[in-house]
Amino acid sequence: GPDDLVLCLISGGGSALLTLPAEGVSFEDKQEINRALLASGAGIAEMNCVRRHLSAIKGGQLAAACRPARVVSLIISDVPGDDLSAIASGPTVPDPTTRDHAQAICDRLKIKAPHFVETPKPGDPIFARVENHLIGSGLASLQAAAHVAQNAGYEPLVLGDFIEGEAREMGLVMAGIAQHMARINKRCAIISGGEGRVTGATRGRGGRNSEFLLSLAMAAEGFGFAALAADTDGVDGSEMNA
């Protein structure tokens, strides 16, 4: 009702964990399309566009379901650039994309989808009583890590939170940067965030973080590094913010 307050705590990973298939779309349909998107090498923006238009809760539709209550969302970003509509596929955020955009992505990637729904757009009165607050982001995490590294006596080299591409190629690039810093004898901490992808993966365990780390380790072998350490994947291997 209009006197109610709905508090939403939203973070990256919500796209995979918060599921409510749209009418005409089965849970199995969504699973199969998600597998195909992961294997296709689609970027996170493309994946979330498709996800929003197969859902009854993403792309602002949770806010629509809460109307006329006041909705306050506290959001932790895991996407480059902190696009609120992309974080957990924006359940309380207006969707700037259309079902035609989702269909075009699937057509280009040759992925068959049963049905797409339309989502609430910017300016829709559904969002009149909705507040979306970004309270944490990848960039803020990088800056905090740089502060810790500096206090520990390392020179922080922050590469930003827009690092995207094939995970194995990203590992090679990071290894090259590390090799350069070792060659000039810099005591530094290389800090970055972003979104890797693994194109065409159909077998094996782990995800894009494992691919990144293995590529980095193989490329760094022989550099004289004593050890390599970084966070590894979640169960679904869907994120890369190391």
mmCIF file of C-alpha atoms in Angstrom:
data_model
loop_
_atom_site.group_PDB
_atom_site.id
_atom_site.type_symbol
_atom_site.label_atom_id
_atom_site.label_comp_id
_atom_site.label_asym_id
_atom_site.label_seq_id
_atom_site.Cartn_x
_atom_site.Cartn_y
_atom_site.Cartn_z
ATOM 1 C CA GLY A 1 0.000 0.000 0.000
ATOM 2 C CA PRO A 2 0.982 3.678 -0.209
ATOM 3 C CA ASP A 3 2.103 3.767 3.448
ATOM 4 C CA ASP A 4 4.490 0.815 3.067
ATOM 5 C CA LEU A 5 8.255 1.007 2.603
ATOM 6 C CA VAL A 6 10.017 -1.709 0.600
ATOM 7 C CA LEU A 7 13.768 -1.856 1.266
ATOM 8 C CA CYS A 8 15.726 -3.688 -1.441
ATOM 9 C CA LEU A 9 19.351 -4.767 -0.913
ATOM 10 C CA ILE A 10 20.808 -5.462 -4.350
ATOM 11 C CA SER A 11 24.254 -6.608 -5.429
ATOM 12 C CA GLY A 12 25.965 -8.198 -8.394
ATOM 13 C CA GLY A 13 25.002 -11.809 -8.945
ATOM 14 C CA GLY A 14 21.310 -11.035 -8.595
ATOM 15 C CA SER A 15 20.730 -11.796 -12.272
ATOM 16 C CA ALA A 16 21.543 -15.448 -11.624
ATOM 17 C CA LEU A 17 19.995 -15.730 -8.160
ATOM 18 C CA LEU A 18 16.734 -13.762 -8.510
ATOM 19 C CA THR A 19 14.635 -15.585 -11.095
ATOM 20 C CA LEU A 20 10.999 -15.333 -12.076
ATOM 21 C CA PRO A 21 10.430 -16.341 -15.706
ATOM 22 C CA ALA A 22 8.035 -14.165 -17.706
ATOM 23 C CA GLU A 23 4.726 -15.628 -18.796
ATOM 24 C CA GLY A 24 5.349 -17.955 -21.710
ATOM 25 C CA VAL A 25 8.961 -18.620 -20.649
ATOM 26 C CA SER A 26 9.901 -21.742 -18.693
ATOM 27 C CA PHE A 27 12.695 -21.995 -16.131
ATOM 28 C CA GLU A 28 14.372 -24.522 -18.440
ATOM 29 C CA ASP A 29 14.177 -22.005 -21.303
ATOM 30 C CA LYS A 30 15.993 -19.440 -19.187
ATOM 31 C CA GLN A 31 18.675 -21.947 -18.163
ATOM 32 C CA GLU A 32 19.347 -22.954 -21.764
ATOM 33 C CA ILE A 33 19.473 -19.367 -23.042
ATOM 34 C CA ASN A 34 21.826 -18.357 -20.208
ATOM 35 C CA ARG A 35 24.180 -21.246 -21.052
ATOM 36 C CA ALA A 36 24.143 -20.201 -24.698
ATOM 37 C CA LEU A 37 24.862 -16.566 -23.808
ATOM 38 C CA LEU A 38 27.816 -17.566 -21.615
ATOM 39 C CA ALA A 39 29.264 -19.766 -24.369
ATOM 40 C CA SER A 40 28.719 -17.095 -27.037
ATOM 41 C CA GLY A 41 31.108 -14.587 -25.493
ATOM 42 C CA ALA A 42 28.363 -11.965 -25.198
ATOM 43 C CA GLY A 43 29.218 -8.920 -23.094
ATOM 44 C CA ILE A 44 27.548 -8.344 -19.736
ATOM 45 C CA ALA A 45 25.340 -5.557 -21.119
ATOM 46 C CA GLU A 46 24.036 -7.848 -23.857
ATOM 47 C CA MET A 47 23.461 -10.715 -21.441
ATOM 48 C CA ASN A 48 21.529 -8.542 -19.013
ATOM 49 C CA CYS A 49 19.432 -7.034 -21.806
ATOM 50 C CA VAL A 50 18.262 -10.509 -22.797
ATOM 51 C CA ARG A 51 17.747 -11.550 -19.175
ATOM 52 C CA ARG A 52 15.555 -8.522 -18.450
ATOM 53 C CA HIS A 53 13.194 -9.290 -21.317
ATOM 54 C CA LEU A 54 12.749 -12.934 -20.291
ATOM 55 C CA SER A 55 11.868 -12.052 -16.695
ATOM 56 C CA ALA A 56 8.822 -10.968 -14.731
ATOM 57 C CA ILE A 57 10.956 -9.294 -12.045
ATOM 58 C CA LYS A 58 14.071 -7.794 -13.679
ATOM 59 C CA GLY A 59 14.268 -4.514 -15.588
ATOM 60 C CA GLY A 60 12.178 -2.459 -13.163
ATOM 61 C CA GLN A 61 9.442 -5.045 -12.817
ATOM 62 C CA LEU A 62 10.068 -5.576 -9.087
ATOM 63 C CA ALA A 63 9.393 -1.845 -8.606
ATOM 64 C CA ALA A 64 6.203 -2.220 -10.627
ATOM 65 C CA ALA A 65 5.081 -5.087 -8.395
ATOM 66 C CA CYS A 66 5.650 -2.947 -5.277
ATOM 67 C CA ARG A 67 3.589 0.022 -6.465
ATOM 68 C CA PRO A 68 2.164 2.164 -4.812
ATOM 69 C CA ALA A 69 4.579 1.569 -1.917
ATOM 70 C CA ARG A 70 7.745 3.621 -1.534
ATOM 71 C CA VAL A 71 10.794 1.621 -2.698
ATOM 72 C CA VAL A 72 14.360 2.310 -1.550
ATOM 73 C CA SER A 73 17.154 0.218 -3.117
ATOM 74 C CA LEU A 74 20.699 0.121 -1.731
ATOM 75 C CA ILE A 75 22.907 -1.175 -4.520
ATOM 76 C CA ILE A 76 26.449 -2.599 -4.663
ATOM 77 C CA SER A 77 27.807 -2.551 -8.212
ATOM 78 C CA ASP A 78 29.864 -5.271 -9.861
ATOM 79 C CA VAL A 79 29.645 -3.934 -13.436
ATOM 80 C CA PRO A 80 32.080 -1.623 -15.247
ATOM 81 C CA GLY A 81 30.758 1.922 -15.173
ATOM 82 C CA ASP A 82 28.152 1.194 -12.484
ATOM 83 C CA ASP A 83 25.136 1.184 -14.826
ATOM 84 C CA LEU A 84 22.257 0.656 -12.365
ATOM 85 C CA SER A 85 20.098 -1.050 -14.991
ATOM 86 C CA ALA A 86 22.797 -3.715 -15.420
ATOM 87 C CA ILE A 87 23.435 -4.520 -11.735
ATOM 88 C CA ALA A 88 21.408 -7.683 -11.004
ATOM 89 C CA SER A 89 19.557 -6.723 -14.226
ATOM 90 C CA GLY A 90 18.021 -3.685 -12.509
ATOM 91 C CA PRO A 91 14.903 -5.018 -10.729
ATOM 92 C CA THR A 92 14.003 -1.535 -9.422
ATOM 93 C CA VAL A 93 15.555 0.544 -12.222
ATOM 94 C CA PRO A 94 14.007 1.757 -15.504
ATOM 95 C CA ASP A 95 15.127 -0.304 -18.482
ATOM 96 C CA PRO A 96 16.527 1.747 -21.399
ATOM 97 C CA THR A 97 16.439 -1.284 -23.718
ATOM 98 C CA THR A 98 13.493 -2.900 -25.515
ATOM 99 C CA ARG A 99 12.499 -6.428 -26.410
ATOM 100 C CA ASP A 100 13.578 -5.610 -29.971
ATOM 101 C CA HIS A 101 17.099 -5.035 -28.634
ATOM 102 C CA ALA A 102 16.984 -8.430 -26.893
ATOM 103 C CA GLN A 103 15.712 -10.132 -30.041
ATOM 104 C CA ALA A 104 18.454 -8.530 -32.146
ATOM 105 C CA ILE A 105 21.132 -9.805 -29.746
ATOM 106 C CA CYS A 106 19.768 -13.347 -29.866
ATOM 107 C CA ASP A 107 19.419 -13.221 -33.661
ATOM 108 C CA ARG A 108 23.032 -12.113 -34.047
ATOM 109 C CA LEU A 109 24.279 -14.832 -31.694
ATOM 110 C CA LYS A 110 21.938 -17.430 -33.248
ATOM 111 C CA ILE A 111 20.228 -18.114 -29.915
ATOM 112 C CA LYS A 112 16.569 -19.132 -30.020
ATOM 113 C CA ALA A 113 14.333 -17.495 -27.397
ATOM 114 C CA PRO A 114 10.652 -18.406 -26.903
ATOM 115 C CA HIS A 115 9.223 -15.020 -26.019
ATOM 116 C CA PHE A 116 10.302 -11.543 -24.899
ATOM 117 C CA VAL A 117 8.328 -9.167 -22.674
ATOM 118 C CA GLU A 118 8.516 -5.386 -22.490
ATOM 119 C CA THR A 119 9.837 -3.646 -19.386
ATOM 120 C CA PRO A 120 9.098 -0.246 -17.749
ATOM 121 C CA LYS A 121 11.043 2.613 -19.303
ATOM 122 C CA PRO A 122 12.585 5.853 -17.935
ATOM 123 C CA GLY A 123 9.853 8.361 -17.129
ATOM 124 C CA ASP A 124 7.264 5.702 -16.307
ATOM 125 C CA PRO A 125 5.139 6.778 -13.283
ATOM 126 C CA ILE A 126 5.928 3.369 -11.765
ATOM 127 C CA PHE A 127 9.212 4.916 -10.580
ATOM 128 C CA ALA A 128 7.714 8.052 -9.007
ATOM 129 C CA ARG A 129 8.292 6.669 -5.487
ATOM 130 C CA VAL A 130 11.438 4.646 -6.198
ATOM 131 C CA GLU A 131 14.903 5.647 -4.933
ATOM 132 C CA ASN A 132 18.022 3.815 -6.149
ATOM 133 C CA HIS A 133 21.220 4.521 -4.176
ATOM 134 C CA LEU A 134 24.643 3.213 -5.199
ATOM 135 C CA ILE A 135 26.475 2.458 -1.930
ATOM 136 C CA GLY A 136 29.455 0.465 -3.229
ATOM 137 C CA SER A 137 31.228 -0.130 -6.527
ATOM 138 C CA GLY A 138 34.176 -1.817 -8.167
ATOM 139 C CA LEU A 139 35.981 1.489 -8.537
ATOM 140 C CA ALA A 140 35.548 2.279 -4.840
ATOM 141 C CA SER A 141 36.977 -1.164 -4.039
ATOM 142 C CA LEU A 142 39.987 -0.537 -6.291
ATOM 143 C CA GLN A 143 40.641 2.784 -4.597
ATOM 144 C CA ALA A 144 40.421 1.163 -1.166
ATOM 145 C CA ALA A 145 42.801 -1.612 -2.262
ATOM 146 C CA ALA A 146 45.234 1.012 -3.572
ATOM 147 C CA HIS A 147 45.164 2.774 -0.195
ATOM 148 C CA VAL A 148 45.942 -0.485 1.624
ATOM 149 C CA ALA A 149 48.750 -1.341 -0.811
ATOM 150 C CA GLN A 150 50.310 2.100 -0.431
ATOM 151 C CA ASN A 151 50.244 1.843 3.356
ATOM 152 C CA ALA A 152 51.997 -1.520 3.036
ATOM 153 C CA GLY A 153 54.834 0.042 1.070
ATOM 154 C CA TYR A 154 53.726 -0.804 -2.478
ATOM 155 C CA GLU A 155 53.163 1.633 -5.321
ATOM 156 C CA PRO A 156 49.583 1.012 -6.505
ATOM 157 C CA LEU A 157 49.042 0.696 -10.255
ATOM 158 C CA VAL A 158 45.253 1.057 -10.713
ATOM 159 C CA LEU A 159 44.145 0.014 -14.202
ATOM 160 C CA GLY A 160 40.486 0.886 -13.657
ATOM 161 C CA ASP A 161 37.275 -1.127 -13.527
ATOM 162 C CA PHE A 162 36.570 -1.231 -17.276
ATOM 163 C CA ILE A 163 38.848 -4.191 -18.078
ATOM 164 C CA GLU A 164 36.774 -6.454 -20.340
ATOM 165 C CA GLY A 165 37.369 -9.184 -22.904
ATOM 166 C CA GLU A 166 38.333 -12.829 -23.212
ATOM 167 C CA ALA A 167 39.569 -14.025 -19.820
ATOM 168 C CA ARG A 168 42.619 -15.805 -21.254
ATOM 169 C CA GLU A 169 43.700 -12.682 -23.160
ATOM 170 C CA MET A 170 43.218 -10.565 -20.044
ATOM 171 C CA GLY A 171 45.510 -12.969 -18.173
ATOM 172 C CA LEU A 172 48.217 -12.565 -20.828
ATOM 173 C CA VAL A 173 47.997 -8.769 -20.637
ATOM 174 C CA MET A 174 48.210 -8.774 -16.833
ATOM 175 C CA ALA A 175 51.196 -11.102 -16.974
ATOM 176 C CA GLY A 176 52.901 -8.730 -19.410
ATOM 177 C CA ILE A 177 52.318 -5.773 -17.113
ATOM 178 C CA ALA A 178 53.677 -7.767 -14.162
ATOM 179 C CA GLN A 179 56.736 -8.775 -16.192
ATOM 180 C CA HIS A 180 57.425 -5.140 -17.063
ATOM 181 C CA MET A 181 57.110 -4.013 -13.447
ATOM 182 C CA ALA A 182 59.429 -6.826 -12.338
ATOM 183 C CA ARG A 183 61.970 -5.856 -14.997
ATOM 184 C CA ILE A 184 62.163 -2.256 -13.805
ATOM 185 C CA ASN A 185 62.229 -3.523 -10.216
ATOM 186 C CA LYS A 186 59.081 -1.704 -9.143
ATOM 187 C CA ARG A 187 57.583 -2.721 -5.820
ATOM 188 C CA CYS A 188 53.994 -2.308 -6.927
ATOM 189 C CA ALA A 189 50.496 -3.727 -6.622
ATOM 190 C CA ILE A 190 48.621 -4.139 -9.927
ATOM 191 C CA ILE A 191 44.936 -3.510 -9.203
ATOM 192 C CA SER A 192 42.075 -3.835 -11.667
ATOM 193 C CA GLY A 193 38.462 -4.859 -12.031
ATOM 194 C CA GLY A 194 36.086 -5.635 -14.833
ATOM 195 C CA GLU A 195 34.269 -8.409 -16.595
ATOM 196 C CA GLY A 196 35.945 -11.317 -18.341
ATOM 197 C CA ARG A 197 34.260 -13.848 -20.593
ATOM 198 C CA VAL A 198 34.968 -17.331 -21.899
ATOM 199 C CA THR A 199 33.705 -17.924 -25.421
ATOM 200 C CA GLY A 200 32.723 -21.402 -26.554
ATOM 201 C CA ALA A 201 33.257 -23.136 -23.207
ATOM 202 C CA THR A 202 31.119 -26.274 -22.980
ATOM 203 C CA ARG A 203 33.140 -28.542 -20.695
ATOM 204 C CA GLY A 204 35.318 -28.289 -17.618
ATOM 205 C CA ARG A 205 34.973 -26.772 -14.177
ATOM 206 C CA GLY A 206 35.236 -23.169 -13.061
ATOM 207 C CA GLY A 207 34.584 -20.029 -15.034
ATOM 208 C CA ARG A 208 36.139 -16.804 -16.191
ATOM 209 C CA ASN A 209 38.188 -16.203 -13.028
ATOM 210 C CA SER A 210 39.778 -19.640 -13.266
ATOM 211 C CA GLU A 211 40.500 -19.069 -16.967
ATOM 212 C CA PHE A 212 42.067 -15.693 -16.184
ATOM 213 C CA LEU A 213 44.242 -17.061 -13.373
ATOM 214 C CA LEU A 214 45.441 -20.103 -15.337
ATOM 215 C CA SER A 215 46.337 -17.929 -18.324
ATOM 216 C CA LEU A 216 48.172 -15.500 -16.034
ATOM 217 C CA ALA A 217 50.042 -18.308 -14.264
ATOM 218 C CA MET A 218 51.119 -19.963 -17.517
ATOM 219 C CA ALA A 219 52.286 -16.671 -19.017
ATOM 220 C CA ALA A 220 54.080 -15.652 -15.810
ATOM 221 C CA GLU A 221 55.969 -18.947 -15.515
ATOM 222 C CA GLY A 222 59.640 -18.228 -15.834
ATOM 223 C CA PHE A 223 59.327 -14.595 -14.760
ATOM 224 C CA GLY A 224 60.843 -15.534 -11.403
ATOM 225 C CA PHE A 225 57.672 -14.769 -9.465
ATOM 226 C CA ALA A 226 57.463 -16.599 -6.168
ATOM 227 C CA ALA A 227 53.677 -16.834 -6.063
ATOM 228 C CA LEU A 228 50.450 -15.697 -7.639
ATOM 229 C CA ALA A 229 47.291 -15.172 -5.632
ATOM 230 C CA ALA A 230 43.826 -13.797 -6.348
ATOM 231 C CA ASP A 231 40.191 -14.465 -5.599
ATOM 232 C CA THR A 232 38.612 -17.329 -7.532
ATOM 233 C CA ASP A 233 35.179 -17.858 -9.029
ATOM 234 C CA GLY A 234 31.885 -18.271 -7.355
ATOM 235 C CA VAL A 235 30.051 -21.507 -8.061
ATOM 236 C CA ASP A 236 28.832 -20.312 -11.454
ATOM 237 C CA GLY A 237 32.082 -18.562 -12.390
ATOM 238 C CA SER A 238 30.122 -15.488 -13.424
ATOM 239 C CA GLU A 239 32.199 -12.632 -12.061
ATOM 240 C CA MET A 240 35.708 -11.278 -12.392
ATOM 241 C CA ASN A 241 36.656 -8.579 -9.921
ATOM 242 C CA ALA A 242 40.096 -9.642 -8.737
#
